[in-house]
């Protein structure tokens, strides 16, 4: 019998529920396609930890590596040695630089992610007043890209009366994010709304807003985990927030990896493959020298639909 | 009469033998569990992941620990030095790579110098507190230089041949990096354990006042230990960068604790006066064997840490317990003899 | 209250006590009796087992065999609290103070003053009682002063107060006078006699025959952990006791110094250091033994440390072998030929966990090399010589320094300096807490060194030592030189008078 | 003695002055910072650190150290969290307000006090292991607690099997537990005050408390006077562990979240707070009021930085300022001490 295909899945941090959900996507795909996979992430969301894991996968002679990178540049070298050995590399959720991957599975177009959050907050505050952004760390590539697109979106005339007063960073630590949010509330008495495009930040911000008695007075949106945000959506501290579906993300990454291992695709622009229940996906130019596929647009979670999701991821 | 059972504790009191025994056991255990992936040849390849950068860092840390001090800022020094290298090289647009490397080493030594000066000047303070503060400082500077960017595009000999290159020795593929590390060990061992200047680190760590009264320039010893530590941290940053292929200001976060753990595992004591280069090497090998085996078996970062913690405590605890047992036995035997006479 | 005549009631009877440390039999079948209201001196060479005996008695160590009978009842001293409850109090040889805590708290640690049975400590009562105790000792030390900031003598007084606070039936004093001046010693004698007259039994350990003869009623000698004998003090004399202690007779306790005085080696010219000493000047010549004496706390240690580069004088100059020198650390002084035997051998002199060999060769390791590497063999040979020369008692050079008794430890430190080719040797209390045998040996070495042309500066608090050994004596009082006396003019009264504080009030604060 | 002299001699007064200065400085840039409500907030926010610093004081006093406290916080909060999650039930309460029927869902679970006691118990058990290793196994404190830090974080991963505890898994009483105010102060402040007073009484008026000082000041002497130094060390670690358990619960309730890596790196702030508060890291010396103020100083710095309205490279400056202020505070302490010593010397009559 032929040996089954093995995928080595690497994510940013061990024990992070977002990636637990992502792994469920791989699980689903493996039942459909009949491959095996192993998964792991460093305890401290470090680049060095991911390299250790990748080297372990190379040692185990996996057929493909599917990675959500902590540092887009930092794993390029080791992934190149993997590719030299014939291992296919697919990045998902958080991309690897073009030189270190065969294909990127993008949750959504960065521009869209930036845009929907600005649209949402503008609508909630009535297109007028001060807003602020509570980000993760100033070093996170995807955060910075989204923030850049948000600023671009804010240039549009319909947002003329909206002022972005500051961007603060909570380092994806709950207590620091909480402190920063509290600092925002105290520093800017006229603050109307906050965008926090990070799951840790938006949850901490919601708690801070509630604790300071500002529920309803300061609007909040961002990218949040349904399980973590369930209560805040239900009681209206956060009217709506967004996130793509990590299960679909993992699922799509698994299908892409298998297609590549089987030789159905090589990762070139224009190639198409079947992504199971998600339908057909076409490979596009990512503009960074590499290619990518898109999974879907961010989903809007509100108090009405949150009950369907809060136990999912 | 000396019975064999009496000899066992004494045997395992030598840390090196204990470590050696553990290495053999670890290897056999995982080799049985994972006969295909956990082989000597494949393990050799993994040494660059687990041994080299932490190893260099631990060599420096060893000196500081021998003095009874501690340096929390090493990983930050590695990050700052690597940053300096990456930024001055500017992907080939800046200084020649050789000069960037020299600047990197100088940065490491300078950071160590600052630590050392603070430690000497403020004897009332614990080095732990001082280096805790300088850690923030060094990483902060790296951050101001690099912001959220990463510096990379190093020459291929660096990021490929050094980072991932193999040399065939007697039919075995040995990582180039490992050879670099192994080249340092004999020299370092000779220097630390067999020369006058090495001896002085142990003396100073055992009793600083008495060493000073005996004519040792203890301030110089301390300063040089911190500077060498900085140098080794920079070297660790260098090899780490050759593996990652690029520098970010977060590089090597948390390595200081690993370096301390390795040195302590190898026989150093945080109270000073103790440490062994051979022990350190064995500790590195043991950790490589263990971590890689666990990685293959469990694929779980937390289990990995858990077992490192367990190992650290057991290796320090077991000789202590055996020592107590030994003492108890000696006294009991003498007591029996006393009763006879 | 009438003075109880010793010999009536047996307080304590110890029979056949042995104590084993790994590798060493510290006590071997020791007998000891203590009567009510007597002062019983316990003497012996360094390492004879005196301190160990005391620790067995107070429950710090458990004996391996032997029985202990207290007031007719057999007792197992399982821990120090048991001893305390049975009315045994001790002043230990090495200060057992808590340097960070207040005087009052030091006195009442483990004997906390509480209101009745309440578990809550009463600080008011603690301070009041401490004050009473210190007053009874004629001391004005504040009860809230921090122990570590007091002088050694003051700390010793607090320790005595602590022992007294326990109102014990049996009081043990392990070298209580080692850090005390003559005057303070005398005050202690008075207290001891007062206590004895009240019926307290006292065990006194001392290397000073002065103490033994002015206080003790009986004396017991230990040698190498073995019991040698017990005598009434009237039936003994110094020579006989020394013979029993060392197991041989010492003909010449103080050797005859024959070295001629030569050229000037060291000149100290009005050096000062803030808060420690002021305008100190003297000279030292080849072949000369210069005494630096005075009361404890007079600043002698500070002076010699400033000369040898441990600290730096704020002003003044030091000239060594005709050259102006400014040392930043002892190593520089050593390299220039000025060696310092420090006051505290355990903290400043030795690497306790290291072997005797490694300690002896530490200062001069550069000469123990072959081909740039340290040669174990050379170290061994060199150390072997020194061990022989100084007659250090150890099984081998591989023994660790902490396994040695005080006197032998001191010899190791001395051996280290001998190895270092100095011209001037500064010795800070070289015989402090050292037994008679070792003392004589150290004096002998000093004379030999003088003969070889060394200049020796000896800090000493012991009058007989200064009188017998020194060519001249520099007397210090409260940080200043009060007199420089030639051998011809030596008299105990003269030296004592020069060292006495000027006013009563000044003495109190010193 | 002049007022200034007194101030310099009294470290606590000096620290208070430093804190007031810090508040004024930040307040100058952002008046909102110096407002009463914000200061109350800071006190509440710093309570957890103060509680931990109080425990650390005990450990440092006996000459030990504990760098596993953040792991202990994670494990104890996680244990309690899992119990809470598994016993969570919804109680639907219907209330009639002007004829409109409203359904109020209140989540109930294991009683709060049981959870807290459980967490403190888990913490104390971890402290016990630390203490046993250090006191009886003679493992050096840094090594023992570093090793245990790895192990305990690993355990919290194992017991949670990788799952975090979120607000939706928490009972209402647990969520609200750190959100009640009494006399304008948060419940955390009251819990901290209670802990402070208890510990103050313990180490000032009880024998076993004073012995923490004795053991750290001179271990041998303590042994000779019959103090069980090992048990005292053990006790210090158990106290630290129990307080870490309590702190973990407060932290979790405050964050509405328990992750397996909760509070990573927190131990360094706690140690820094103690050092700034004048505790000797080698044992024997340290005042409880100093620790309170030291932690408060760090709390003011951390909160003040977010309110400084820094722009540009603000992230770096925040980090740098934090390190610098800690260093400056500690170094200033050294100079004050040296000045004091010099003054004592000058006052001596020679
Ligand atoms: N804790 C210990 N462990 C091992 N050996 C010890 C210990 N304490 C004392 N010894 C040894 O026991 C012997 C007796 O020592 P002890 O301190 O009782 O002598 P001593 O008569 O008090 O001497 P000194 O006059 O120098 O104080 C010495 O050889 C000493 O090295
Ligand atoms: N006037 C004083 N008031 C308080 N403390 C003093 C005073 N003078 C000296 N001291 C302290 O007393 C201690 C003993 O001083 P030092 O060691 O210089 O004296 P010494 O004469 O060498 O005594 P020793 O005989 O112990 O060697 C030192 O700690 C010193 O700082
Ligand atoms: Mg003794
Ligand atoms: Mg002195």
CSV table of N, CA and C in Angstrom, one decimal, chain D residues 220-330:
chain,number,residue,atom,x,y,z
D,220,UNK,N,22.3,30.6,60.2
D,220,UNK,CA,23.0,29.7,61.2
D,220,UNK,C,22.6,30.1,62.6
D,221,UNK,N,22.5,31.4,62.9
D,221,UNK,CA,22.2,31.8,64.2
D,221,UNK,C,20.7,31.4,64.5
D,222,UNK,N,19.9,31.5,63.5
D,222,UNK,CA,18.5,31.1,63.7
D,222,UNK,C,18.4,29.6,64.1
D,223,UNK,N,19.2,28.8,63.4
D,223,UNK,CA,19.2,27.4,63.6
D,223,UNK,C,19.7,27.2,65.1
D,224,UNK,N,20.7,27.9,65.5
D,224,UNK,CA,21.2,27.7,66.8
D,224,UNK,C,20.3,28.1,67.9
D,225,UNK,N,19.4,29.1,67.6
D,225,UNK,CA,18.5,29.4,68.6
D,225,UNK,C,17.2,28.6,68.5
D,226,UNK,N,17.2,27.6,67.7
D,226,UNK,CA,16.1,26.6,67.8
D,226,UNK,C,15.0,26.9,66.8
D,227,UNK,N,15.2,27.9,65.9
D,227,UNK,CA,14.2,28.1,64.8
D,227,UNK,C,14.3,27.0,63.8
D,228,UNK,N,13.2,26.5,63.4
D,228,UNK,CA,13.3,25.5,62.3
D,228,UNK,C,13.4,26.3,61.0
D,229,UNK,N,14.6,26.5,60.5
D,229,UNK,CA,14.7,27.4,59.4
D,229,UNK,C,14.1,26.8,58.1
D,230,UNK,N,14.2,25.4,58.0
D,230,UNK,CA,13.6,24.8,56.8
D,230,UNK,C,12.1,25.0,56.8
D,231,UNK,N,11.4,24.8,58.0
D,231,UNK,CA,10.0,25.0,58.0
D,231,UNK,C,9.6,26.5,57.7
D,232,UNK,N,10.4,27.4,58.2
D,232,UNK,CA,10.2,28.8,58.0
D,232,UNK,C,10.2,29.1,56.5
D,233,UNK,N,11.3,28.6,55.9
D,233,UNK,CA,11.4,28.8,54.4
D,233,UNK,C,10.2,28.2,53.7
D,234,UNK,N,9.8,27.0,54.1
D,234,UNK,CA,8.7,26.3,53.5
D,234,UNK,C,7.4,27.2,53.7
D,235,UNK,N,7.3,27.7,54.9
D,235,UNK,CA,6.1,28.6,55.1
D,235,UNK,C,6.0,29.8,54.2
D,236,UNK,N,7.2,30.4,54.1
D,236,UNK,CA,7.2,31.6,53.2
D,236,UNK,C,6.8,31.3,51.8
D,237,UNK,N,7.2,30.1,51.3
D,237,UNK,CA,6.9,29.7,49.9
D,237,UNK,C,5.4,29.4,49.8
D,238,UNK,N,4.9,28.7,50.9
D,238,UNK,CA,3.4,28.4,50.9
D,238,UNK,C,2.6,29.7,50.9
D,239,UNK,N,3.0,30.6,51.7
D,239,UNK,CA,2.3,31.9,51.7
D,239,UNK,C,2.3,32.5,50.3
D,240,UNK,N,3.5,32.6,49.8
D,240,UNK,CA,3.6,33.1,48.4
D,240,UNK,C,2.7,32.4,47.4
D,241,UNK,N,2.7,31.1,47.5
D,241,UNK,CA,1.9,30.3,46.6
D,241,UNK,C,0.4,30.6,46.8
D,242,UNK,N,-0.1,30.6,48.0
D,242,UNK,CA,-1.5,30.9,48.3
D,242,UNK,C,-1.9,32.3,47.8
D,243,UNK,N,-1.0,33.3,48.0
D,243,UNK,CA,-1.3,34.6,47.5
D,243,UNK,C,-1.3,34.7,46.0
D,244,UNK,N,-0.4,33.9,45.4
D,244,UNK,CA,-0.4,33.9,43.9
D,244,UNK,C,-1.7,33.3,43.4
D,245,UNK,N,-2.2,32.3,44.1
D,245,UNK,CA,-3.5,31.7,43.8
D,245,UNK,C,-4.6,32.7,43.8
D,246,UNK,N,-4.6,33.5,44.9
D,246,UNK,CA,-5.6,34.5,45.1
D,246,UNK,C,-5.4,35.6,44.0
D,247,UNK,N,-4.2,36.0,43.7
D,247,UNK,CA,-3.9,37.0,42.7
D,247,UNK,C,-4.4,36.4,41.3
D,248,UNK,N,-4.1,35.1,41.1
D,248,UNK,CA,-4.5,34.6,39.8
D,248,UNK,C,-6.0,34.7,39.6
D,249,UNK,N,-6.8,34.5,40.7
D,249,UNK,CA,-8.3,34.6,40.6
D,249,UNK,C,-8.7,36.0,40.3
D,250,UNK,N,-8.1,37.0,41.0
D,250,UNK,CA,-8.4,38.4,40.7
D,250,UNK,C,-8.1,38.8,39.3
D,251,UNK,N,-6.9,38.3,38.9
D,251,UNK,CA,-6.4,38.6,37.5
D,251,UNK,C,-7.4,38.0,36.5
D,252,UNK,N,-7.8,36.8,36.7
D,252,UNK,CA,-8.7,36.1,35.8
D,252,UNK,C,-10.1,36.8,35.7
D,253,UNK,N,-10.6,37.2,36.9
D,253,UNK,CA,-11.9,37.9,37.0
D,253,UNK,C,-11.8,39.2,36.3
D,254,UNK,N,-10.7,39.9,36.6
D,254,UNK,CA,-10.5,41.2,36.0
D,254,UNK,C,-10.4,41.1,34.4
D,255,UNK,N,-9.7,40.1,33.9
D,255,UNK,CA,-9.5,40.0,32.5
D,255,UNK,C,-10.6,39.3,31.8
D,256,UNK,N,-11.5,38.7,32.6
D,256,UNK,CA,-12.6,37.9,32.0
D,256,UNK,C,-12.0,36.7,31.1
D,257,UNK,N,-10.9,36.2,31.5
D,257,UNK,CA,-10.2,35.3,30.6
D,257,UNK,C,-9.2,34.5,31.4
D,258,UNK,N,-9.1,33.2,31.2
D,258,UNK,CA,-7.9,32.5,31.7
D,258,UNK,C,-7.3,31.7,30.6
D,259,UNK,N,-6.0,32.0,30.3
D,259,UNK,CA,-5.3,31.3,29.3
D,259,UNK,C,-4.2,30.5,30.0
D,260,UNK,N,-3.7,29.5,29.4
D,260,UNK,CA,-2.7,28.6,30.0
D,260,UNK,C,-1.4,29.4,30.2
D,261,UNK,N,-1.2,30.5,29.5
D,261,UNK,CA,0.1,31.2,29.7
D,261,UNK,C,-0.2,32.6,30.3
D,262,UNK,N,-1.2,32.6,31.1
D,262,UNK,CA,-1.6,33.8,31.7
D,262,UNK,C,-0.5,34.5,32.5
D,263,UNK,N,-0.3,35.8,32.5
D,263,UNK,CA,0.6,36.5,33.3
D,263,UNK,C,2.0,36.2,33.1
D,264,UNK,N,2.4,35.6,32.0
D,264,UNK,CA,3.8,35.3,31.7
D,264,UNK,C,4.7,36.6,31.9
D,265,UNK,N,5.7,36.5,32.7
D,265,UNK,CA,6.7,37.6,32.8
D,265,UNK,C,6.3,38.5,33.9
D,266,UNK,N,5.2,38.3,34.6
D,266,UNK,CA,4.7,39.2,35.6
D,266,UNK,C,5.7,39.2,36.8
D,267,UNK,N,6.4,38.1,37.1
D,267,UNK,CA,7.2,37.9,38.3
D,267,UNK,C,8.3,39.0,38.3
D,268,UNK,N,8.7,39.4,37.2
D,268,UNK,CA,9.8,40.4,37.2
D,268,UNK,C,9.4,41.8,37.7
D,269,UNK,N,8.1,42.1,37.4
D,269,UNK,CA,7.6,43.4,37.9
D,269,UNK,C,7.5,43.3,39.5
D,270,UNK,N,7.0,42.1,39.9
D,270,UNK,CA,6.8,41.9,41.3
D,270,UNK,C,8.1,42.0,42.1
D,271,UNK,N,9.2,41.4,41.5
D,271,UNK,CA,10.5,41.5,42.2
D,271,UNK,C,11.0,42.9,42.1
D,272,UNK,N,10.8,43.6,41.0
D,272,UNK,CA,11.2,45.0,40.9
D,272,UNK,C,10.5,45.8,41.9
D,273,UNK,N,9.2,45.5,42.1
D,273,UNK,CA,8.4,46.3,43.1
D,273,UNK,C,9.0,46.1,44.5
D,274,UNK,N,9.4,44.9,44.8
D,274,UNK,CA,10.0,44.7,46.1
D,274,UNK,C,11.3,45.4,46.3
D,275,UNK,N,12.2,45.4,45.2
D,275,UNK,CA,13.5,46.0,45.3
D,275,UNK,C,13.3,47.5,45.4
D,276,UNK,N,12.4,48.1,44.7
D,276,UNK,CA,12.2,49.5,44.8
D,276,UNK,C,11.7,49.8,46.2
D,277,UNK,N,10.9,48.9,46.8
D,277,UNK,CA,10.4,49.1,48.1
D,277,UNK,C,11.4,48.9,49.2
D,278,UNK,N,12.7,48.6,48.8
D,278,UNK,CA,13.7,48.5,49.8
D,278,UNK,C,14.0,47.1,50.4
D,279,UNK,N,13.4,46.1,49.8
D,279,UNK,CA,13.6,44.7,50.3
D,279,UNK,C,15.0,44.3,49.8
D,280,UNK,N,15.7,43.7,50.7
D,280,UNK,CA,17.0,43.1,50.4
D,280,UNK,C,16.8,41.8,49.7
D,281,UNK,N,17.4,41.6,48.5
D,281,UNK,CA,17.2,40.4,47.8
D,281,UNK,C,18.1,39.3,48.4
D,282,UNK,N,18.9,39.6,49.4
D,282,UNK,CA,19.7,38.5,50.0
D,282,UNK,C,19.1,38.2,51.3
D,283,UNK,N,17.9,38.8,51.7
D,283,UNK,CA,17.2,38.3,52.8
D,283,UNK,C,17.4,39.2,54.1
D,284,UNK,N,16.5,39.0,55.0
D,284,UNK,CA,16.7,39.6,56.3
D,284,UNK,C,16.1,41.0,56.5
D,285,UNK,N,16.0,41.7,55.4
D,285,UNK,CA,15.5,43.1,55.5
D,285,UNK,C,14.4,43.5,54.5
D,286,UNK,N,13.4,44.2,55.0
D,286,UNK,CA,12.4,44.6,54.1
D,286,UNK,C,11.2,45.0,54.9
D,287,UNK,N,10.6,46.2,54.6
D,287,UNK,CA,9.4,46.6,55.3
D,287,UNK,C,8.2,46.5,54.5
D,288,UNK,N,7.1,46.1,55.1
D,288,UNK,CA,5.9,45.8,54.4
D,288,UNK,C,5.3,47.0,53.7
D,289,UNK,N,5.5,48.2,54.4
D,289,UNK,CA,5.0,49.4,53.8
D,289,UNK,C,5.8,49.8,52.6
D,290,UNK,N,7.1,49.5,52.7
D,290,UNK,CA,7.9,49.8,51.5
D,290,UNK,C,7.5,49.0,50.3
D,291,UNK,N,7.1,47.8,50.5
D,291,UNK,CA,6.7,46.9,49.4
D,291,UNK,C,5.4,47.5,48.8
D,292,UNK,N,4.5,47.9,49.6
D,292,UNK,CA,3.2,48.5,49.2
D,292,UNK,C,3.5,49.7,48.3
D,293,UNK,N,4.4,50.5,48.7
D,293,UNK,CA,4.7,51.7,48.0
D,293,UNK,C,5.5,51.4,46.7
D,294,UNK,N,6.4,50.5,46.8
D,294,UNK,CA,7.2,50.1,45.7
D,294,UNK,C,6.3,49.6,44.5
D,295,UNK,N,5.3,48.7,44.9
D,295,UNK,CA,4.4,48.2,43.9
D,295,UNK,C,3.5,49.4,43.3
D,296,UNK,N,3.1,50.3,44.2
D,296,UNK,CA,2.3,51.4,43.8
D,296,UNK,C,3.1,52.3,42.8
D,297,UNK,N,4.4,52.4,43.1
D,297,UNK,CA,5.2,53.2,42.2
D,297,UNK,C,5.2,52.6,40.8
D,298,UNK,N,5.4,51.3,40.7
D,298,UNK,CA,5.4,50.6,39.4
D,298,UNK,C,4.0,50.7,38.8
D,299,UNK,N,2.9,50.6,39.6
D,299,UNK,CA,1.6,50.8,39.1
D,299,UNK,C,1.4,52.2,38.5
D,300,UNK,N,1.9,53.2,39.1
D,300,UNK,CA,1.8,54.6,38.6
D,300,UNK,C,2.5,54.7,37.3
D,301,UNK,N,3.7,54.1,37.3
D,301,UNK,CA,4.5,54.2,36.0
D,301,UNK,C,3.8,53.5,34.9
D,302,UNK,N,3.3,52.3,35.1
D,302,UNK,CA,2.7,51.6,34.1
D,302,UNK,C,1.4,52.3,33.6
D,303,UNK,N,0.6,52.8,34.5
D,303,UNK,CA,-0.6,53.5,34.1
D,303,UNK,C,-0.3,54.9,33.5
D,304,UNK,N,0.7,55.5,34.1
D,304,UNK,CA,1.1,56.8,33.6
D,304,UNK,C,1.5,56.8,32.2
D,305,UNK,N,2.3,55.8,31.9
D,305,UNK,CA,2.8,55.7,30.5
D,305,UNK,C,1.7,55.7,29.5
D,306,UNK,N,0.6,55.0,29.8
D,306,UNK,CA,-0.4,54.9,28.8
D,306,UNK,C,-1.1,56.3,28.6
D,307,UNK,N,-1.0,57.1,29.7
D,307,UNK,CA,-1.7,58.4,29.6
D,307,UNK,C,-0.8,59.6,29.2
D,308,UNK,N,0.5,59.2,28.9
D,308,UNK,CA,1.4,60.3,28.5
D,308,UNK,C,1.1,60.9,27.2
D,309,UNK,N,0.3,60.3,26.4
D,309,UNK,CA,0.0,60.8,25.0
D,309,UNK,C,1.2,61.0,24.2
D,310,UNK,N,2.1,60.0,24.3
D,310,UNK,CA,3.3,60.1,23.5
D,310,UNK,C,3.0,59.8,22.1
D,311,UNK,N,3.7,60.4,21.2
D,311,UNK,CA,3.5,60.2,19.8
D,311,UNK,C,4.8,59.7,19.2
D,312,UNK,N,4.7,59.4,17.9
D,312,UNK,CA,6.0,59.0,17.2
D,312,UNK,C,6.3,57.6,17.6
D,313,UNK,N,7.6,57.4,18.1
D,313,UNK,CA,8.1,56.1,18.5
D,313,UNK,C,7.6,55.7,19.9
D,314,UNK,N,6.3,56.0,20.1
D,314,UNK,CA,5.9,55.9,21.5
D,314,UNK,C,6.1,54.5,22.1
D,315,UNK,N,5.9,53.5,21.4
D,315,UNK,CA,6.1,52.2,22.0
D,315,UNK,C,7.5,52.0,22.6
D,316,UNK,N,8.5,52.4,21.8
D,316,UNK,CA,9.8,52.3,22.4
D,316,UNK,C,10.0,53.1,23.6
D,317,UNK,N,9.5,54.3,23.6
D,317,UNK,CA,9.7,55.2,24.7
D,317,UNK,C,9.0,54.7,25.9
D,318,UNK,N,7.9,54.1,25.8
D,318,UNK,CA,7.2,53.5,26.9
D,318,UNK,C,8.1,52.4,27.6
D,319,UNK,N,8.6,51.6,26.7
D,319,UNK,CA,9.5,50.5,27.2
D,319,UNK,C,10.7,51.1,27.9
D,320,UNK,N,11.4,52.0,27.2
D,320,UNK,CA,12.6,52.6,27.7
D,320,UNK,C,12.3,53.3,29.0
D,321,UNK,N,11.3,54.1,29.1
D,321,UNK,CA,11.0,54.8,30.3
D,321,UNK,C,10.8,53.9,31.5
D,322,UNK,N,10.0,52.8,31.2
D,322,UNK,CA,9.8,51.9,32.2
D,322,UNK,C,11.1,51.3,32.8
D,323,UNK,N,12.0,50.8,31.9
D,323,UNK,CA,13.2,50.3,32.4
D,323,UNK,C,14.0,51.4,33.1
D,324,UNK,N,14.0,52.6,32.6
D,324,UNK,CA,14.8,53.7,33.1
D,324,UNK,C,14.3,54.1,34.5
D,325,UNK,N,13.0,54.2,34.7
D,325,UNK,CA,12.5,54.6,36.0
D,325,UNK,C,12.8,53.6,37.0
D,326,UNK,N,12.7,52.3,36.7
D,326,UNK,CA,13.0,51.3,37.7
D,326,UNK,C,14.5,51.4,38.0
D,327,UNK,N,15.4,51.5,37.0
D,327,UNK,CA,16.8,51.6,37.3
D,327,UNK,C,17.1,52.8,38.1
D,328,UNK,N,16.5,54.0,37.7
D,328,UNK,CA,16.8,55.2,38.5
D,328,UNK,C,16.3,55.1,39.9
D,329,UNK,N,15.1,54.5,40.1
D,329,UNK,CA,14.6,54.4,41.5
D,329,UNK,C,15.6,53.6,42.3
D,330,UNK,N,16.0,52.5,41.7
D,330,UNK,CA,16.9,51.6,42.5
D,330,UNK,C,18.2,52.2,42.8
